[in-house]
mmCIF file of C-alpha atoms in Angstrom:
data_model
loop_
_atom_site.group_PDB
_atom_site.id
_atom_site.type_symbol
_atom_site.label_atom_id
_atom_site.label_comp_id
_atom_site.label_asym_id
_atom_site.label_seq_id
_atom_site.Cartn_x
_atom_site.Cartn_y
_atom_site.Cartn_z
ATOM 1 C CA MET A 1 3.834 -7.548 9.263
ATOM 2 C CA VAL A 2 0.042 -7.684 8.885
ATOM 3 C CA PRO A 3 -1.916 -4.520 8.357
ATOM 4 C CA LYS A 4 -4.940 -3.910 10.588
ATOM 5 C CA PRO A 5 -8.432 -5.374 9.580
ATOM 6 C CA ILE A 6 -10.410 -3.253 7.267
ATOM 7 C CA THR A 7 -13.399 -1.988 9.160
ATOM 8 C CA ARG A 8 -15.140 0.350 6.519
ATOM 9 C CA ASN A 9 -18.463 -1.281 5.059
ATOM 10 C CA HIS A 10 -17.920 0.027 1.606
ATOM 11 C CA ALA A 11 -15.521 -0.376 -1.249
ATOM 12 C CA THR A 12 -13.085 2.480 -2.250
ATOM 13 C CA LYS A 13 -10.070 3.452 -4.356
ATOM 14 C CA VAL A 14 -6.912 1.994 -2.735
ATOM 15 C CA ILE A 15 -3.400 3.072 -3.729
ATOM 16 C CA ILE A 16 -0.656 0.559 -3.242
ATOM 17 C CA ASN A 17 2.891 1.581 -3.698
ATOM 18 C CA LEU A 18 5.458 -1.334 -3.601
ATOM 19 C CA GLU A 19 9.242 -1.110 -4.415
ATOM 20 C CA VAL A 20 11.343 -3.921 -5.657
ATOM 21 C CA ILE A 21 14.775 -3.762 -3.977
ATOM 22 C CA GLU A 22 17.723 -6.043 -4.476
ATOM 23 C CA LYS A 23 19.592 -6.165 -1.201
ATOM 24 C CA GLU A 24 22.127 -8.195 0.783
ATOM 25 C CA MET A 25 20.640 -9.661 3.988
ATOM 26 C CA ARG A 26 21.153 -12.322 6.580
ATOM 27 C CA MET A 27 20.424 -15.918 5.626
ATOM 28 C CA ASP A 28 21.982 -17.509 8.651
ATOM 29 C CA ASP A 29 24.703 -16.642 11.143
ATOM 30 C CA GLY A 30 27.634 -15.709 9.261
ATOM 31 C CA VAL A 31 25.850 -16.329 5.844
ATOM 32 C CA SER A 32 24.397 -13.550 3.627
ATOM 33 C CA TYR A 33 22.518 -13.607 0.517
ATOM 34 C CA MET A 34 21.401 -11.131 -2.133
ATOM 35 C CA PHE A 35 17.539 -11.264 -1.975
ATOM 36 C CA TRP A 36 15.204 -9.833 -4.535
ATOM 37 C CA THR A 37 12.467 -8.276 -2.382
ATOM 38 C CA PHE A 38 9.150 -6.808 -2.555
ATOM 39 C CA GLY A 39 9.445 -3.796 -0.205
ATOM 40 C CA GLY A 40 12.674 -4.938 1.399
ATOM 41 C CA SER A 41 11.546 -7.997 3.125
ATOM 42 C CA VAL A 42 11.208 -11.653 2.577
ATOM 43 C CA PRO A 43 8.200 -12.494 2.188
ATOM 44 C CA GLY A 44 7.078 -9.308 0.710
ATOM 45 C CA LYS A 45 4.904 -6.760 2.097
ATOM 46 C CA PHE A 46 1.340 -8.026 3.161
ATOM 47 C CA LEU A 47 -1.164 -6.555 1.069
ATOM 48 C CA ARG A 48 -4.720 -6.036 2.342
ATOM 49 C CA VAL A 49 -7.750 -4.743 0.453
ATOM 50 C CA ARG A 50 -11.509 -5.276 0.541
ATOM 51 C CA GLU A 51 -13.787 -7.018 -1.799
ATOM 52 C CA GLY A 52 -14.955 -4.486 -4.358
ATOM 53 C CA ASP A 53 -12.082 -2.055 -3.758
ATOM 54 C CA PHE A 54 -10.594 -0.342 -6.948
ATOM 55 C CA VAL A 55 -6.756 -0.881 -6.593
ATOM 56 C CA GLU A 56 -4.445 1.476 -8.269
ATOM 57 C CA PHE A 57 -1.074 -0.412 -8.129
ATOM 58 C CA HIS A 58 2.373 1.329 -8.360
ATOM 59 C CA LEU A 59 5.428 -1.102 -8.804
ATOM 60 C CA LYS A 60 8.657 0.747 -8.495
ATOM 61 C CA ASN A 61 12.086 -0.974 -9.460
ATOM 62 C CA HIS A 62 14.786 0.781 -7.409
ATOM 63 C CA PRO A 63 17.350 2.482 -9.458
ATOM 64 C CA ALA A 64 20.322 0.591 -7.882
ATOM 65 C CA ASN A 65 18.877 -2.870 -8.959
ATOM 66 C CA LYS A 66 20.418 -4.767 -11.943
ATOM 67 C CA LEU A 67 17.422 -6.557 -13.295
ATOM 68 C CA PRO A 68 13.842 -5.623 -14.525
ATOM 69 C CA HIS A 69 10.999 -7.142 -12.313
ATOM 70 C CA ASN A 70 7.238 -7.341 -12.556
ATOM 71 C CA ILE A 71 4.293 -8.731 -10.273
ATOM 72 C CA ASP A 72 1.655 -11.393 -10.628
ATOM 73 C CA LEU A 73 -1.098 -10.859 -8.155
ATOM 74 C CA HIS A 74 -3.154 -14.106 -8.163
ATOM 75 C CA ALA A 75 -6.119 -11.909 -6.749
ATOM 76 C CA VAL A 76 -6.147 -10.116 -9.923
ATOM 77 C CA THR A 77 -8.830 -11.281 -12.595
ATOM 78 C CA GLY A 78 -6.921 -10.598 -15.877
ATOM 79 C CA PRO A 79 -4.009 -11.699 -18.085
ATOM 80 C CA GLY A 80 -1.051 -12.641 -15.844
ATOM 81 C CA GLY A 81 -2.226 -10.961 -12.650
ATOM 82 C CA GLY A 82 -0.895 -7.767 -13.896
ATOM 83 C CA ALA A 83 2.514 -9.148 -14.831
ATOM 84 C CA ALA A 84 2.467 -7.855 -18.532
ATOM 85 C CA ALA A 85 1.347 -4.312 -17.117
ATOM 86 C CA SER A 86 4.006 -4.040 -14.478
ATOM 87 C CA PHE A 87 7.150 -5.180 -16.214
ATOM 88 C CA THR A 88 9.430 -2.459 -14.971
ATOM 89 C CA ALA A 89 13.198 -1.654 -15.487
ATOM 90 C CA PRO A 90 15.499 -0.469 -12.807
ATOM 91 C CA GLY A 91 14.871 3.223 -12.022
ATOM 92 C CA HIS A 92 11.219 3.191 -13.402
ATOM 93 C CA GLU A 93 7.762 2.690 -12.187
ATOM 94 C CA SER A 94 4.784 1.061 -13.622
ATOM 95 C CA VAL A 95 1.149 1.510 -12.841
ATOM 96 C CA PHE A 96 -1.930 -0.622 -13.440
ATOM 97 C CA SER A 97 -5.261 -1.100 -11.746
ATOM 98 C CA PHE A 98 -7.807 -3.813 -10.993
ATOM 99 C CA THR A 99 -11.037 -4.464 -9.028
ATOM 100 C CA ALA A 100 -10.616 -6.907 -6.185
ATOM 101 C CA MET A 101 -13.609 -8.955 -7.150
ATOM 102 C CA ASN A 102 -12.801 -12.298 -5.421
ATOM 103 C CA PRO A 103 -12.332 -12.528 -1.583
ATOM 104 C CA GLY A 104 -9.692 -14.738 -0.357
ATOM 105 C CA LEU A 105 -6.034 -15.034 0.364
ATOM 106 C CA TYR A 106 -3.651 -15.014 -2.773
ATOM 107 C CA VAL A 107 -0.110 -15.366 -3.508
ATOM 108 C CA TYR A 108 1.793 -12.750 -5.373
ATOM 109 C CA HIS A 109 5.230 -13.142 -6.947
ATOM 110 C CA CYS A 110 7.398 -11.895 -9.622
ATOM 111 C CA ALA A 111 6.579 -13.362 -13.098
ATOM 112 C CA THR A 112 9.684 -12.197 -15.005
ATOM 113 C CA ASP A 113 11.501 -14.999 -16.869
ATOM 114 C CA PRO A 114 13.023 -17.129 -15.571
ATOM 115 C CA VAL A 115 10.162 -17.031 -13.039
ATOM 116 C CA GLY A 116 11.303 -19.632 -10.919
ATOM 117 C CA MET A 117 14.574 -17.908 -10.330
ATOM 118 C CA HIS A 118 12.837 -14.773 -9.246
ATOM 119 C CA ILE A 119 10.759 -16.489 -6.880
ATOM 120 C CA ALA A 120 13.641 -18.574 -5.499
ATOM 121 C CA ASN A 121 15.413 -15.235 -4.823
ATOM 122 C CA GLY A 122 12.608 -14.066 -2.386
ATOM 123 C CA MET A 123 10.086 -12.536 -4.715
ATOM 124 C CA TYR A 124 6.926 -13.619 -3.203
ATOM 125 C CA GLY A 125 4.141 -12.526 -0.746
ATOM 126 C CA LEU A 126 0.381 -12.517 0.200
ATOM 127 C CA ILE A 127 -2.418 -10.300 -0.787
ATOM 128 C CA LEU A 128 -5.686 -10.678 1.038
ATOM 129 C CA VAL A 129 -9.136 -9.551 -0.308
ATOM 130 C CA GLN A 130 -11.225 -9.296 2.758
ATOM 131 C CA PRO A 131 -14.725 -10.223 2.163
ATOM 132 C CA LYS A 132 -17.510 -7.523 2.201
ATOM 133 C CA ALA A 133 -18.968 -9.212 5.244
ATOM 134 C CA GLY A 134 -15.569 -8.830 7.158
ATOM 135 C CA MET A 135 -13.868 -11.600 9.211
ATOM 136 C CA PRO A 136 -14.298 -12.813 12.737
ATOM 137 C CA GLU A 137 -12.595 -10.741 15.245
ATOM 138 C CA VAL A 138 -9.344 -12.193 16.434
ATOM 139 C CA ASP A 139 -6.638 -11.088 19.065
ATOM 140 C CA LYS A 140 -3.684 -11.415 16.696
ATOM 141 C CA GLU A 141 -2.681 -12.126 13.041
ATOM 142 C CA PHE A 142 0.443 -13.525 11.803
ATOM 143 C CA TYR A 143 2.051 -13.870 8.385
ATOM 144 C CA VAL A 144 4.223 -16.701 7.688
ATOM 145 C CA MET A 145 5.686 -18.050 4.243
ATOM 146 C CA GLN A 146 8.132 -20.754 3.400
ATOM 147 C CA GLY A 147 10.711 -20.264 0.942
ATOM 148 C CA ASP A 148 13.344 -22.479 -0.543
ATOM 149 C CA PHE A 149 16.828 -21.001 -1.431
ATOM 150 C CA TYR A 150 19.559 -22.481 -3.431
ATOM 151 C CA THR A 151 23.284 -21.324 -2.841
ATOM 152 C CA LYS A 152 26.481 -22.422 -4.522
ATOM 153 C CA GLY A 153 28.086 -23.075 -1.058
ATOM 154 C CA ALA A 154 26.480 -25.765 1.179
ATOM 155 C CA ASN A 155 24.243 -25.070 4.064
ATOM 156 C CA GLY A 156 26.204 -22.936 6.623
ATOM 157 C CA ASP A 157 29.102 -21.967 4.298
ATOM 158 C CA PRO A 158 29.986 -18.494 5.519
ATOM 159 C CA GLY A 159 29.935 -15.219 3.620
ATOM 160 C CA LEU A 160 27.819 -13.894 0.616
ATOM 161 C CA GLN A 161 26.360 -16.940 -1.116
ATOM 162 C CA PRO A 162 25.564 -16.803 -4.762
ATOM 163 C CA PHE A 163 22.422 -18.301 -6.328
ATOM 164 C CA SER A 164 22.901 -21.746 -7.611
ATOM 165 C CA MET A 165 20.676 -22.322 -10.970
ATOM 166 C CA GLU A 166 22.007 -25.856 -10.943
ATOM 167 C CA LYS A 167 20.660 -26.801 -7.609
ATOM 168 C CA ALA A 168 17.422 -24.928 -8.415
ATOM 169 C CA LEU A 169 16.704 -26.868 -11.527
ATOM 170 C CA LYS A 170 17.146 -29.970 -9.430
ATOM 171 C CA GLU A 171 14.957 -28.568 -6.631
ATOM 172 C CA ASP A 172 17.642 -29.234 -4.161
ATOM 173 C CA PRO A 173 17.617 -26.425 -1.704
ATOM 174 C CA ASP A 174 20.230 -25.618 0.733
ATOM 175 C CA TYR A 175 17.869 -23.717 2.978
ATOM 176 C CA VAL A 176 14.246 -24.222 3.610
ATOM 177 C CA VAL A 177 13.162 -21.290 5.806
ATOM 178 C CA PHE A 178 10.249 -19.520 7.098
ATOM 179 C CA ASN A 179 10.104 -15.643 6.535
ATOM 180 C CA GLY A 180 13.401 -15.576 4.711
ATOM 181 C CA SER A 181 16.138 -16.633 7.112
ATOM 182 C CA VAL A 182 17.156 -19.302 9.304
ATOM 183 C CA GLY A 183 15.584 -18.660 12.931
ATOM 184 C CA ALA A 184 13.345 -15.835 11.776
ATOM 185 C CA LEU A 185 10.519 -17.024 13.876
ATOM 186 C CA THR A 186 12.364 -18.592 16.739
ATOM 187 C CA GLY A 187 13.730 -17.370 20.170
ATOM 188 C CA ASP A 188 13.074 -13.645 20.672
ATOM 189 C CA LYS A 189 11.348 -13.459 17.233
ATOM 190 C CA ALA A 190 8.822 -16.386 18.086
ATOM 191 C CA LEU A 191 5.379 -15.991 17.272
ATOM 192 C CA LYS A 192 3.746 -15.214 20.740
ATOM 193 C CA ALA A 193 0.149 -15.280 22.031
ATOM 194 C CA ARG A 194 -1.437 -15.633 25.375
ATOM 195 C CA THR A 195 -3.627 -18.551 26.513
ATOM 196 C CA GLY A 196 -7.255 -18.021 25.354
ATOM 197 C CA ASP A 197 -6.060 -15.694 22.520
ATOM 198 C CA ARG A 198 -7.775 -16.283 18.977
ATOM 199 C CA VAL A 199 -5.089 -16.187 16.393
ATOM 200 C CA ARG A 200 -5.338 -15.994 12.540
ATOM 201 C CA LEU A 201 -2.343 -17.251 10.617
ATOM 202 C CA PHE A 202 -1.947 -16.139 7.025
ATOM 203 C CA THR A 203 0.496 -18.756 5.534
ATOM 204 C CA ALA A 204 1.857 -20.315 2.294
#
């Protein structure tokens, strides 16, 4: 899920297209959940730009979605990380731009009220502003984010589980998972590297 490292030695204009998709997906064996996603996955699409890049950001809200959404990129220097400029109703698209001024790894998330509810439904991801000097070469890069999910049924209750605001307010999650579902990084899906490999983990 990690884009290849940027090898150019100059800043440029980068166009990012990201679509919000509300979709039912697996939470656990026999358990599904209506996730709110950036790009159809939890965590959302990994974004990678270079320090100094001018970023033109297009946020689309799929017409089949039920709610408005936006995006707050902590890599953005400006009010709300672009949240006010990107508030988007279903079936519409918002465009805003920023210069990636500060290198580092940053969280992004939906900042539509209630913010905690949007994040708790899967609306989060990472954006890397790669430094001008580049980064040390590695053999593999991995993207891992923890998420807490609050369901009306107990952990393991079968079927489509609705979101529980009551549990969310109490910060009492039924699922604490990595990369959106139980077992997403185990078994055949485990992160794999060979002895001697240099590995970089992007985590939050």
